[in-house]
Each structure stands twice: as structure tokens, then as C-alpha cells.
Amino acid sequence: MQAHEIAEKIRNAGVVGSGGAGFPTYVKFSSKADIFLVNGAECEPMLKVDQQLMAKYPELLIRGIELGMTATGATEGVICLKEKYKEAIAALTPLLNDHIRIHILKDVYPAGDEVITIWMATGRRVPPGAIPISIGVVVNNPLTLINVARAVDEGMPVITRTLTISGAVHKPLTVTVPIGTSMAQVLAMAGGPTIANPAYLNGGPMMGKLFDDINAPVTKTTGGLLVFPADHILIKRRTISLEHVIKVAKATCDQCSLCTDLCPRHFIGHELPPHLIVRSVIYDDTNKPSTLLSALTCSECAICEAYACPVDISPMRLNVAIKEKLRAESARYEGELYPADPMAEHRLIPSTQLVGRIAVRPYVLDAPLIEDGWEPDSVTLPLSQHIGTPAKPIVSVGDRVRSGQLIATVSPDDLGVPLHASINGHVTAVTAHAISIST
Ligand code: SF4
Ligand code: SF4
């Protein structure tokens, strides 16, 4: 099969990066690379999606890698995962060949940050502000590649999502559900909250986003629904105002620079110095413009906020606010790549220490994978579950649709992917943002 045929099938099936950003996968498959890397680190504590999917669908994962290597011209496939994912390693090992190998990552955070994964597995470093393809590497996560294999070999569109429901719930589990299923329904599958004052994170405890609409739909990029008490430190940090963050920084930052010492982007050679950004903000110091501009290269891994700072300041929150302003001004960061810190490898955070520091140890639980074909009565499918142009509906209220049927498209000239019905039923609403279907 030709590279463009593979990319076209992936696009038609609506495959996007399942790891969080939702970047259309056909674009990556249209690039040229020499290393095709699978990021199976899943370093967010509590999430159990990729490690179980790799164990359950090793053939599909290998097939997805082979297709990726064909499309990109890569001569080396590298599956990065942790030693503790023993079932996945056992399932994948017999399928390896001269061109595809496993790389065992240390059980550290943020091993799943693709820039850090590439550095750990290949020694290559992505320059600040650049993307992996600039150093000849294409990165995808396991679920994305499983979707690729299904799309190319079976013509199967992306209509389900696997996510972990964990934390303060009665029965932590990992489920595969039709896209558009409400978070409330998946929460009910896990027995509901065990606490009276639940708060919810979409994603992992370090990088997950706080949300309060429990009827929001599961999308192609939803990796986890985590439940915590509303007064948990992870929730409180996400709810305090930026003004409060700045006030605390002004009152307590002693410029110890621990946030910079432990910043993964900084220690692999990027400029990004969180302690200097904090100093610039609290003293209104813009002497060195590149300091503030380097906030654009912050990965929002939350190490500076949740682990490094001894006085509970959040340099990351400042970075997020600075990024928003700089992006509105179309600013770009163009700094150089400095030598990596000789101690870099030792500055990664052991997962066991991280879960203690962020107070989630009681919530790091098994969450077994259940895929029993459960179907909701209704789904709501957002038109924008990917980076790029939102999909445009081609169905109307009252239309009957089948699971897998194309319901919204994106012009071939635009970045984006089409959308498919995830259940059989009839269309009950078409808005500027979503299509709803009921059985
Ligand atoms: S770790 Fe905290 S106190 Fe130290 S420089 Fe960074 S923000 Fe300031
Ligand atoms: S969140 Fe903090 S530690 Fe992580 S990349 Fe950004 S500045 Fe560095």
C-alpha cells in the first residue's frame, strides 16, 4: 500500500491522536521520519488505558506500527513502555522483529511527555518550540495505532474510546464506550462516587482538566475520568485564581530555583526557567524578553507546581497565562537548544514519590479493562474533537443513522477529520458544536 493511501484511509476513519491533543494522525503519517516511536509510557498515575490495550491487542499495535513505518519511511520502530507493564511486554515480545523493538522506560514522571520519551528512548532532543518530526521522529500512542490498524485493514472508523474511571469511585475500571457517551454514564459504570462532594478531572491527576458538567460527552481524546473530594489539593490548585497565585509568589518566592532544576524541558537543554519567569512576573521585569517568551515551550507537566516548589507556588499557572497572551499576539519562541544538564536523568520524578507528593496514593488502584459492547441510549458527538477545522454536519434532525456512518465532514483542503455516528439511532439535534443521536 502506498503512503498516501494509508494516510487517506486514516483520515477518512477520523483517526486522531488519542493521547490528549487530538492532532489528526494522517498528517503525521504523511511525514518522512527515520524512527517511528510508540509512546506507551502512560506516566500519569491512575490511568490504565494504554498498558491494558497493548496487552489485549498486540497484533493490532504491531500492525499500526508497520503501517506507520511504511507511510513515513521509518526504518526503526520503538515501543516505549515501563517494566511494570508485564502483560503488555509478554504479549508484544513474540511479535517483535529486526525493525521493531521494545524500549523499557524507567518508572518516572514525565516519561509520557513525548519530548522526554524521545530523549529517554533515542537520546535525541527536540529543540524548544519544535516538533518531533524536526529530528526525524514520529510519535503516536498505542490506542491511536490500534485505531490506525482497524481503519486501514477493516475500514473501521473511530467510534469508541477507552478510558479509565478511578479515584473516589466504588469500582474503578477501564471501559470502552461509544464516543459521545456522557461522563455521568461512565461514572455510573464505576458505581458512582464514594464521597458526597465529588470533583472531576478529565485526564490524569497531573495534567487532567477540571470540569463540572458531568453530562459532558466522552470524546476521542478522553483518557480518564478521575473523582476526588472537592477539597483535595489537586482540585484546590486548579480552582485558585491567577491573582492568588501571583500574590503567593510575591509573598513567598525566595528564588530557590528548584522549579527550574526539576523542569524537564529545562534539564534537557531548553531555556525555559520557571523561577526566572516567576521573578519577571512578580517584579514586572522584562529585561530579557526570551525569558517570558520561553513560557510558550512549557508542556504544562505540573512538576513545578505539584512537586518542585516547596512553598506551593505555581509557575505553571503563570506560564499558562503568559502563553495565552503571547498566542493572542502570534508571538513565537525561537531559542536554541543548550547542552542537557549532566544530572538530567536523575532529575526525573520516580512515580512512587510523585503519588505521595500529590496525595493520590490511596487512589492508585487497579482499573480492569471491560469491553462488553455496552451501548448508551443517546450520544452527543462534538464536531471538534481534533486540532483543526471542526467537522461540518451532513445529517439533519430526524435522519436515521447507523453506527459507523459518516455524519460530518471536513474539506480535504482543511486540517481536520470527519465524524461518524457511534450508535444506531436517529438524529435528535444538530448544533454549531455537536450532533446528538438517540436510539
Ligand atoms: S520553586 Fe517555588 S520558591 Fe523556588 S524559585 Fe520556584 S517558585 Fe520560587
Ligand atoms: S509545567 Fe513547570 S516543570 Fe513542567 S514544563 Fe512547564 S515550567 Fe517546566
Coordinates of C-alpha atoms and ligand atoms in Angstrom, one line a residue:
M1 CA 0.0 0.0 0.0
Q2 CA 1.3 3.5 -0.9
A3 CA 1.9 6.1 1.9
H4 CA -0.8 8.4 0.6
E5 CA -3.4 5.5 0.5
I6 CA -2.6 4.8 4.2
A7 CA -2.9 8.4 5.1
E8 CA -6.2 8.8 3.2
K9 CA -7.8 5.7 4.9
I10 CA -6.7 7.1 8.3
R11 CA -8.2 10.5 7.6
N12 CA -11.5 9.0 6.3
A13 CA -11.8 7.0 9.5
G14 CA -11.4 10.0 11.7
V15 CA -8.3 8.9 13.5
V16 CA -6.7 11.5 15.8
G17 CA -4.0 11.3 18.5
S18 CA -5.6 9.6 21.4
G19 CA -3.0 10.8 23.8
G20 CA -4.7 14.1 24.5
A21 CA -4.2 16.8 21.8
G22 CA -6.3 15.2 19.1
F23 CA -3.9 16.0 16.3
P24 CA -5.1 14.4 13.0
T25 CA -3.0 11.3 12.6
Y26 CA -3.0 11.4 8.8
V27 CA -0.7 14.4 9.0
K28 CA 1.9 12.5 10.9
F29 CA 1.6 9.6 8.5
S30 CA 2.2 12.0 5.6
S31 CA 5.6 13.0 7.1
K32 CA 9.0 11.4 6.5
A33 CA 10.9 10.0 9.5
D34 CA 13.5 7.5 10.4
I35 CA 12.2 6.5 13.8
F36 CA 8.6 5.5 14.4
L37 CA 8.0 5.7 18.2
V38 CA 5.1 4.4 20.2
N39 CA 4.6 6.3 23.4
G40 CA 3.2 3.7 25.7
A41 CA 4.6 5.1 28.9
E42 CA 1.2 6.2 30.3
C43 CA 3.0 8.0 33.1
E44 CA 0.0 9.7 34.6
P45 CA -0.6 7.8 37.8
M46 CA -4.1 6.2 38.0
L47 CA -4.7 5.9 34.2
K48 CA -4.6 2.3 32.9
V49 CA -5.7 2.5 29.3
D50 CA -2.6 2.0 27.1
Q51 CA -1.0 -0.6 29.2
Q52 CA -4.1 -2.8 29.0
L53 CA -4.8 -2.2 25.3
M54 CA -1.2 -3.1 24.4
A55 CA -1.6 -6.4 26.3
K56 CA -5.0 -7.1 24.7
Y57 CA -4.3 -6.0 21.1
P58 CA -0.6 -6.6 20.5
E59 CA -1.2 -7.7 16.9
L60 CA -3.1 -4.5 16.1
L61 CA -0.5 -2.4 17.7
I62 CA 2.3 -4.0 15.7
R63 CA 0.2 -3.7 12.5
G64 CA -0.3 0.0 13.3
I65 CA 3.5 0.4 13.7
E66 CA 4.2 -1.4 10.4
L67 CA 1.7 0.8 8.6
G68 CA 3.3 3.9 10.2
M69 CA 6.8 2.7 9.2
T70 CA 5.6 2.1 5.6
A71 CA 3.9 5.5 5.4
T72 CA 6.8 7.5 6.9
G73 CA 9.7 5.5 5.6
A74 CA 11.0 4.9 9.1
T75 CA 13.4 2.1 9.4
E76 CA 13.1 1.6 13.1
G77 CA 10.0 1.1 15.3
V78 CA 10.4 1.6 19.0
I79 CA 7.7 0.7 21.5
C80 CA 8.3 2.6 24.8
L81 CA 6.7 1.3 27.9
K82 CA 7.5 0.6 31.5
E83 CA 8.8 -2.6 33.0
K84 CA 5.8 -2.9 35.3
Y85 CA 3.5 -3.4 32.2
K86 CA 4.5 -7.0 32.3
E87 CA 1.4 -8.3 30.4
A88 CA 1.9 -5.9 27.6
I89 CA 5.6 -6.8 27.3
A90 CA 4.8 -10.5 27.3
A91 CA 2.2 -10.1 24.6
L92 CA 4.3 -7.9 22.4
T93 CA 7.7 -9.6 22.7
P94 CA 6.9 -12.6 20.4
L95 CA 5.8 -10.2 17.7
L96 CA 8.9 -8.1 17.5
N97 CA 11.3 -8.3 14.6
D98 CA 14.6 -6.9 13.3
H99 CA 12.9 -3.5 12.8
I100 CA 10.6 -3.1 15.8
R101 CA 11.9 -3.2 19.3
I102 CA 10.7 -2.5 22.8
H103 CA 12.4 0.2 25.0
I104 CA 11.9 -0.1 28.7
L105 CA 11.5 3.3 30.3
K106 CA 12.2 4.0 34.0
D107 CA 9.0 4.3 36.1
V108 CA 9.3 8.1 36.3
Y109 CA 7.3 11.2 35.5
P110 CA 7.0 12.7 32.9
A111 CA 8.2 9.7 30.9
G112 CA 5.0 10.1 28.8
D113 CA 5.7 13.6 27.6
E114 CA 6.7 12.8 24.0
V115 CA 9.7 15.1 24.1
I116 CA 11.0 13.3 27.2
T117 CA 10.1 9.9 25.8
I118 CA 12.1 10.6 22.7
W119 CA 15.1 11.7 24.7
M120 CA 14.9 8.7 27.0
A121 CA 14.5 6.1 24.2
T122 CA 16.7 7.6 21.5
G123 CA 19.0 10.2 23.0
R124 CA 17.6 12.7 20.5
R125 CA 16.4 16.1 21.8
V126 CA 13.6 18.1 20.3
P127 CA 14.6 21.8 20.2
P128 CA 12.4 24.2 22.0
G129 CA 9.4 25.3 20.0
A130 CA 9.9 22.4 17.5
I131 CA 8.1 19.2 17.0
P132 CA 9.5 15.6 16.9
I133 CA 9.5 15.3 13.2
S134 CA 12.1 18.0 13.1
I135 CA 14.6 15.4 14.5
G136 CA 13.3 12.6 12.3
V137 CA 10.9 11.0 14.9
V138 CA 7.1 10.4 14.6
V139 CA 5.3 9.7 17.9
N140 CA 1.9 8.0 18.4
N141 CA 0.3 6.4 21.3
P142 CA -0.9 2.8 21.4
L143 CA -4.7 3.4 21.0
T144 CA -4.1 5.7 18.0
L145 CA -2.1 2.9 16.3
I146 CA -4.8 0.3 17.1
N147 CA -7.3 2.7 15.5
V148 CA -5.0 3.0 12.5
A149 CA -4.8 -0.7 12.0
R150 CA -8.5 -1.1 12.2
A151 CA -9.1 1.9 9.9
V152 CA -6.7 0.6 7.2
D153 CA -7.4 -3.1 7.3
E154 CA -11.1 -3.1 8.2
G155 CA -12.3 0.3 7.1
M156 CA -13.4 0.8 10.7
P157 CA -14.0 4.5 11.8
V158 CA -13.2 5.7 15.2
I159 CA -16.4 5.4 17.1
T160 CA -15.3 4.2 20.6
R161 CA -13.0 5.5 23.2
T162 CA -11.3 3.6 26.1
L163 CA -10.9 5.5 29.3
T164 CA -10.2 4.8 33.0
I165 CA -12.7 5.8 35.7
S166 CA -10.9 5.9 39.0
G167 CA -10.3 7.8 42.2
A168 CA -13.1 8.1 44.7
V169 CA -15.5 5.7 42.9
H170 CA -16.9 2.3 44.1
K171 CA -15.5 0.2 41.3
P172 CA -12.5 1.7 39.4
L173 CA -12.4 0.3 35.9
T174 CA -11.3 1.0 32.3
V175 CA -14.1 0.8 29.7
T176 CA -14.5 1.1 26.0
V177 CA -17.7 3.1 25.2
P178 CA -19.2 4.8 22.1
I179 CA -17.9 8.3 21.7
G180 CA -20.4 10.8 22.8
T181 CA -21.5 8.7 25.9
S182 CA -22.0 11.1 28.8
M183 CA -19.4 11.2 31.6
A184 CA -22.3 10.6 34.0
Q185 CA -23.0 7.2 32.4
V186 CA -19.4 6.1 32.6
L187 CA -19.2 7.3 36.2
A188 CA -22.3 5.1 36.9
M189 CA -20.5 2.1 35.3
A190 CA -17.8 2.6 38.0
G191 CA -20.5 2.6 40.7
G192 CA -20.6 6.3 41.2
P193 CA -18.6 8.5 43.7
T194 CA -17.9 7.2 47.2
I195 CA -17.9 10.7 48.5
A196 CA -20.5 13.5 49.0
N197 CA -18.5 16.3 47.5
P198 CA -17.0 15.0 44.3
A199 CA -14.9 17.0 41.9
Y200 CA -13.9 15.6 38.4
L201 CA -10.8 15.6 36.3
N202 CA -10.8 14.8 32.6
G203 CA -7.4 13.1 32.2
G204 CA -4.7 12.2 34.8
P205 CA -4.0 13.8 38.1
M206 CA -1.0 15.9 36.9
M207 CA -2.3 17.2 33.6
G208 CA -6.0 16.5 33.7
K209 CA -8.5 19.4 33.4
L210 CA -11.1 20.2 36.0
F211 CA -14.7 20.0 34.7
D212 CA -18.0 20.3 36.3
D213 CA -20.5 19.3 33.6
I214 CA -20.8 15.6 34.4
N215 CA -23.1 15.3 31.4
A216 CA -20.3 16.3 29.1
P217 CA -19.5 13.7 26.4
V218 CA -16.6 11.3 26.2
T219 CA -14.6 12.3 23.1
K220 CA -11.8 10.8 21.0
T221 CA -9.3 12.3 23.4
T222 CA -10.8 11.5 26.8
G223 CA -8.4 9.2 28.6
G224 CA -9.7 9.3 32.1
L225 CA -12.4 10.4 34.5
L226 CA -11.0 10.8 37.9
V227 CA -13.0 11.6 41.0
F228 CA -11.6 13.5 44.0
P229 CA -13.0 15.2 47.1
A230 CA -13.6 18.9 46.2
D231 CA -11.1 19.9 48.9
H232 CA -8.3 17.6 47.6
I233 CA -5.1 19.5 46.9
L234 CA -5.3 18.7 43.2
I235 CA -8.7 20.3 42.9
K236 CA -7.8 23.3 45.1
R237 CA -4.8 24.1 43.0
R238 CA -7.0 24.1 39.9
T239 CA -9.6 26.4 41.4
I240 CA -7.5 29.2 43.0
S241 CA -7.4 32.4 40.9
L242 CA -4.4 33.6 39.0
E243 CA -4.4 36.7 41.2
H244 CA -3.9 34.5 44.2
V245 CA -1.1 32.6 42.6
I246 CA 0.7 35.9 41.9
K247 CA 0.0 37.1 45.4
V248 CA 1.5 34.0 46.9
A249 CA 4.5 34.2 44.6
K250 CA 5.2 37.8 45.6
A251 CA 5.0 36.9 49.2
T252 CA 6.9 33.7 49.3
C253 CA 9.1 33.0 46.3
D254 CA 12.7 33.0 47.5
Q255 CA 14.1 32.2 44.0
C256 CA 15.4 28.9 45.3
S257 CA 15.2 27.7 41.6
L258 CA 14.0 24.2 42.4
C259 CA 11.2 24.6 39.9
T260 CA 13.9 25.2 37.2
D261 CA 16.2 22.4 38.4
L262 CA 13.3 19.9 38.1
C263 CA 11.7 21.3 34.9
P264 CA 12.1 18.5 32.4
R265 CA 12.2 20.9 29.4
H266 CA 14.9 22.9 31.1
F267 CA 17.1 20.0 32.1
I268 CA 17.1 18.5 28.6
G269 CA 18.5 21.8 27.3
H270 CA 15.6 24.2 26.7
E271 CA 15.9 27.8 28.1
L272 CA 12.5 27.6 30.0
P273 CA 13.5 28.8 33.5
P274 CA 10.3 28.8 35.7
H275 CA 12.0 30.6 38.6
L276 CA 13.0 33.5 36.3
I277 CA 9.5 33.7 34.8
V278 CA 8.2 34.0 38.3
R279 CA 10.7 36.7 39.1
S280 CA 9.8 38.5 35.9
V281 CA 6.1 38.5 36.8
I282 CA 6.4 39.5 40.4
Y283 CA 8.9 42.3 39.8
D284 CA 7.5 43.2 36.4
D285 CA 10.9 42.6 35.0
T286 CA 11.1 42.2 31.2
N287 CA 14.8 42.8 30.9
K288 CA 15.3 39.6 28.9
P289 CA 12.3 39.1 26.6
S290 CA 13.2 35.5 25.8
T291 CA 12.6 34.5 29.4
L292 CA 8.9 35.3 29.1
L293 CA 8.7 34.0 25.5
S294 CA 10.1 30.7 26.7
A295 CA 6.8 30.1 28.5
L296 CA 5.5 29.1 25.1
T297 CA 7.6 25.9 25.4
C298 CA 6.1 24.8 28.8
S299 CA 4.5 21.4 28.4
E300 CA 2.2 22.0 31.5
C301 CA 3.5 18.8 33.1
A302 CA 2.8 20.4 36.5
I303 CA 6.1 19.3 38.1
C304 CA 7.0 22.9 39.1
E305 CA 3.6 23.3 40.7
A306 CA 2.8 19.9 42.2
Y307 CA 6.3 18.6 43.1
A308 CA 9.1 21.1 43.0
C309 CA 8.0 24.3 44.7
P310 CA 8.4 24.0 48.5
V311 CA 6.0 26.9 49.2
D312 CA 3.2 25.9 46.9
I313 CA 3.7 28.4 44.1
S314 CA 2.6 27.5 40.6
P315 CA 5.0 28.7 38.0
M316 CA 2.9 26.7 35.5
R317 CA -0.2 28.8 36.1
L318 CA 1.9 31.9 35.3
N319 CA 3.1 30.1 32.1
V320 CA -0.4 29.2 31.0
A321 CA -1.5 32.9 31.4
I322 CA 1.6 34.2 29.6
K323 CA 1.1 31.6 26.8
E324 CA -2.5 32.8 26.3
K325 CA -1.4 36.4 26.0
L326 CA 1.6 35.6 23.7
R327 CA -0.5 33.4 21.4
A328 CA -3.1 36.2 21.0
E329 CA -0.2 38.3 19.8
S330 CA 1.0 35.5 17.5
A331 CA 4.4 35.5 19.3
R332 CA 6.9 32.8 18.7
Y333 CA 9.8 31.4 20.7
E334 CA 13.0 30.8 18.7
G335 CA 15.6 29.9 21.3
E336 CA 18.4 27.5 20.9
L337 CA 19.0 24.0 22.3
Y338 CA 21.6 24.1 25.0
P339 CA 23.5 21.1 26.3
A340 CA 21.5 18.9 28.6
D341 CA 22.0 19.0 32.3
P342 CA 24.6 16.3 33.2
M343 CA 22.2 15.3 36.0
A344 CA 19.2 15.3 33.8
E345 CA 18.5 11.6 34.1
H346 CA 18.4 11.9 37.9
R347 CA 16.0 14.8 37.9
L348 CA 13.1 12.7 36.6
I349 CA 10.5 12.0 39.4
P350 CA 10.0 8.4 40.5
S351 CA 6.3 7.6 40.2
T352 CA 6.2 6.2 43.8
Q353 CA 7.4 9.6 45.1
L354 CA 5.1 11.5 42.9
V355 CA 1.9 9.8 44.1
G356 CA 2.8 10.5 47.7
R357 CA 3.6 14.2 47.0
I358 CA 0.3 14.8 45.1
A359 CA -1.7 12.8 47.7
V360 CA -3.2 10.2 45.4
R361 CA -1.6 7.1 46.8
P362 CA -5.0 5.8 48.1
Y363 CA -6.4 6.3 44.6
V364 CA -3.8 4.4 42.7
L365 CA -6.0 1.3 42.1
D366 CA -6.4 -1.5 39.6
A367 CA -8.9 -0.5 37.0
P368 CA -9.5 -3.6 34.9
L369 CA -10.4 -3.3 31.2
I370 CA -14.0 -4.1 30.4
E371 CA -15.2 -4.2 26.8
D372 CA -18.6 -5.7 26.7
G373 CA -20.3 -3.8 23.9
W374 CA -22.3 -1.6 26.2
E375 CA -24.5 0.9 24.3
P376 CA -26.0 4.1 25.7
D377 CA -29.5 5.3 24.7
S378 CA -28.1 8.5 23.4
V379 CA -24.8 10.2 22.5
T380 CA -23.6 13.7 21.8
L381 CA -20.8 14.0 19.3
P382 CA -18.8 17.3 19.4
L383 CA -17.9 18.5 15.9
S384 CA -14.4 19.5 17.1
Q385 CA -12.6 16.6 18.8
H386 CA -9.4 17.3 17.0
I387 CA -7.0 20.1 16.3
G388 CA -8.0 22.0 13.1
T389 CA -11.3 22.8 11.4
P390 CA -14.4 21.5 13.1
A391 CA -16.4 18.9 11.1
K392 CA -19.4 20.1 9.2
P393 CA -22.7 18.1 9.7
I394 CA -24.2 16.3 6.7
V395 CA -27.2 15.0 8.6
S396 CA -30.4 16.6 9.8
V397 CA -32.7 16.2 12.8
G398 CA -34.9 13.1 12.2
D399 CA -32.4 11.2 10.0
R400 CA -31.8 7.6 10.8
V401 CA -28.1 6.7 11.1
R402 CA -26.2 3.6 11.6
S403 CA -23.2 3.1 13.9
G404 CA -20.1 4.0 11.8
Q405 CA -22.0 6.1 9.3
L406 CA -20.3 9.4 8.2
I407 CA -22.3 12.3 9.8
A408 CA -19.9 15.3 9.5
T409 CA -17.0 16.1 7.1
V410 CA -14.0 18.4 6.8
S411 CA -12.9 19.8 3.4
P412 CA -9.8 18.0 2.1
D413 CA -8.1 21.4 1.9
D414 CA -8.5 21.9 5.7
L415 CA -6.7 20.3 8.6
G416 CA -9.2 18.0 10.3
V417 CA -11.0 14.7 10.2
P418 CA -14.6 13.6 9.6
L419 CA -17.0 12.3 12.3
H420 CA -19.1 9.1 12.4
A421 CA -22.2 8.0 14.3
S422 CA -21.2 5.9 17.3
I423 CA -24.6 4.2 17.8
N424 CA -27.6 3.2 15.7
G425 CA -30.5 5.7 16.1
H426 CA -31.9 8.9 14.8
V427 CA -30.5 12.4 14.9
T428 CA -32.2 14.5 17.6
A429 CA -30.1 17.7 17.4
V430 CA -27.6 19.4 15.2
T431 CA -26.0 22.5 16.6
A432 CA -23.0 24.6 15.7
H433 CA -21.0 22.4 18.1
A434 CA -22.4 18.9 18.2
I435 CA -24.7 16.2 16.7
S436 CA -26.9 14.3 19.1
I437 CA -28.3 10.8 18.3
S438 CA -30.8 8.7 20.3
T439 CA -31.8 5.1 19.8
Ligands
SF4_1 S1 10.5 26.6 43.5 FE1 8.9 28.0 44.3 S2 10.1 29.3 45.7 FE2 11.6 28.2 44.5 S3 12.0 29.7 42.8 FE3 10.4 28.3 42.1 S4 8.5 29.3 42.5 FE4 10.1 30.3 43.7
SF4_2 S1 4.9 22.9 34.0 FE1 6.6 23.7 35.1 S2 8.0 21.9 35.2 FE2 6.5 21.4 33.6 S3 7.4 22.2 31.6 FE3 6.2 23.8 32.4 S4 7.6 25.1 33.6 FE4 8.6 23.1 33.3

